[in-house]
């Protein structure tokens, strides 16, 4: 089943993100390699593809996992969680309708 992982950043998270980004992207790349990643990316703090110093307010991932528990465990061990980037992480089942 698909699961939505929505994470909200702490204030001024950009320096923390930069430090943990390689490990975070590596985990996402593994999901992609396994054919389980549908979409992933950050939410810019301003209305711009590259927010520069404004940074980001969170991230969204939609991926396939065996269960809600497996998705939650995966989300809980994200390098951004370990680095203190996220203040809140929400994991929910997701039904893709379109496209």
Short mmCIF file of C-alpha atoms in Angstrom, two decimals:
data_model
loop_
_atom_site.label_atom_id
_atom_site.label_comp_id
_atom_site.label_asym_id
_atom_site.label_seq_id
_atom_site.Cartn_x
_atom_site.Cartn_y
_atom_site.Cartn_z
CA UNK A 1 0.00 0.00 0.00
CA UNK A 2 1.04 3.61 -0.47
CA UNK A 3 1.73 5.92 2.46
CA UNK A 4 2.05 9.69 2.70
CA UNK A 5 4.83 10.95 4.95
CA UNK A 6 4.48 14.66 5.67
CA UNK A 7 7.16 16.28 7.80
CA UNK A 8 7.25 19.79 9.24
CA UNK A 9 10.59 21.51 9.83
CA UNK A 10 11.78 23.30 12.94
CA UNK A 11 12.48 27.01 12.50
CA UNK A 12 15.70 27.83 10.63
CA UNK A 13 16.23 24.21 9.57
CA UNK A 14 18.37 24.93 6.51
CA UNK A 15 21.79 24.36 8.16
CA UNK A 16 20.55 21.09 9.65
CA UNK A 17 19.10 20.04 6.29
CA UNK A 18 22.39 20.70 4.50
CA UNK A 19 24.29 18.50 6.93
CA UNK A 20 21.89 15.54 6.78
CA UNK A 21 20.82 15.83 3.11
CA UNK A 22 23.22 13.27 1.57
CA UNK A 23 22.04 10.50 3.91
CA UNK A 24 18.39 11.56 3.51
CA UNK A 25 18.61 11.48 -0.31
CA UNK A 26 20.45 8.14 -0.21
CA UNK A 27 17.47 6.54 1.58
CA UNK A 28 15.06 8.03 -0.96
CA UNK A 29 17.26 6.75 -3.79
CA UNK A 30 17.01 3.25 -2.28
CA UNK A 31 13.20 3.45 -2.34
CA UNK A 32 13.40 4.60 -5.97
CA UNK A 33 15.74 1.73 -6.89
CA UNK A 34 13.28 -0.70 -5.31
CA UNK A 35 10.43 0.81 -7.35
CA UNK A 36 8.61 1.96 -4.21
CA UNK A 37 8.98 5.77 -4.44
CA UNK A 38 6.11 7.66 -6.08
CA UNK A 39 7.12 11.25 -5.29
CA UNK A 40 9.31 13.11 -2.80
CA UNK A 41 10.41 16.66 -2.21
CA UNK A 42 10.60 19.63 0.13
CA UNK A 43 8.13 22.47 0.62
CA UNK A 44 9.90 25.81 0.07
CA UNK A 45 9.40 28.52 2.69
CA UNK A 46 8.67 31.04 -0.07
CA UNK A 47 6.97 30.81 -3.46
CA UNK A 48 10.09 29.79 -5.37
CA UNK A 49 11.59 26.56 -6.67
CA UNK A 50 14.90 27.60 -5.09
CA UNK A 51 14.10 29.45 -1.86
CA UNK A 52 17.76 30.22 -1.12
CA UNK A 53 18.36 31.33 2.46
CA UNK A 54 14.60 31.20 3.21
CA UNK A 55 14.92 27.41 3.23
CA UNK A 56 12.10 24.94 3.60
CA UNK A 57 9.15 24.33 5.90
CA UNK A 58 8.85 20.59 5.45
CA UNK A 59 8.89 17.60 3.13
CA UNK A 60 6.46 15.21 1.50
CA UNK A 61 7.03 11.61 0.45
CA UNK A 62 4.61 9.11 -1.08
CA UNK A 63 6.00 5.59 -1.16
CA UNK A 64 4.99 1.96 -0.93
CA UNK A 65 5.46 0.06 2.33
CA UNK A 66 4.20 -3.28 3.65
CA UNK A 67 2.19 -1.62 6.42
CA UNK A 68 1.54 1.61 8.28
CA UNK A 69 3.91 0.38 10.98
CA UNK A 70 6.68 -0.19 8.41
CA UNK A 71 6.13 3.28 6.93
CA UNK A 72 6.20 4.85 10.41
CA UNK A 73 9.39 3.00 11.32
CA UNK A 74 11.03 4.13 8.08
CA UNK A 75 9.97 7.74 8.71
CA UNK A 76 11.15 7.66 12.32
CA UNK A 77 14.67 6.68 11.24
CA UNK A 78 15.07 9.37 8.58
CA UNK A 79 18.40 11.20 8.87
CA UNK A 80 16.47 14.49 9.01
CA UNK A 81 14.69 13.23 12.14
CA UNK A 82 18.01 12.24 13.69
CA UNK A 83 19.52 15.64 12.79
CA UNK A 84 16.63 17.57 14.36
CA UNK A 85 15.29 18.99 11.07
CA UNK A 86 11.71 17.89 11.69
CA UNK A 87 9.49 18.97 14.56
CA UNK A 88 6.58 16.77 13.44
CA UNK A 89 6.20 13.77 11.13
CA UNK A 90 2.79 12.47 10.07
CA UNK A 91 2.36 9.11 8.31
CA UNK A 92 -0.97 8.16 6.73
CA UNK A 93 -2.26 5.59 4.26
CA UNK A 94 -2.62 7.08 0.77
CA UNK A 95 -4.79 6.08 -2.18
CA UNK A 96 -3.53 7.29 -5.54
CA UNK A 97 -6.44 8.11 -7.86
CA UNK A 98 -4.87 10.22 -10.63
CA UNK A 99 -3.02 10.16 -12.91
#
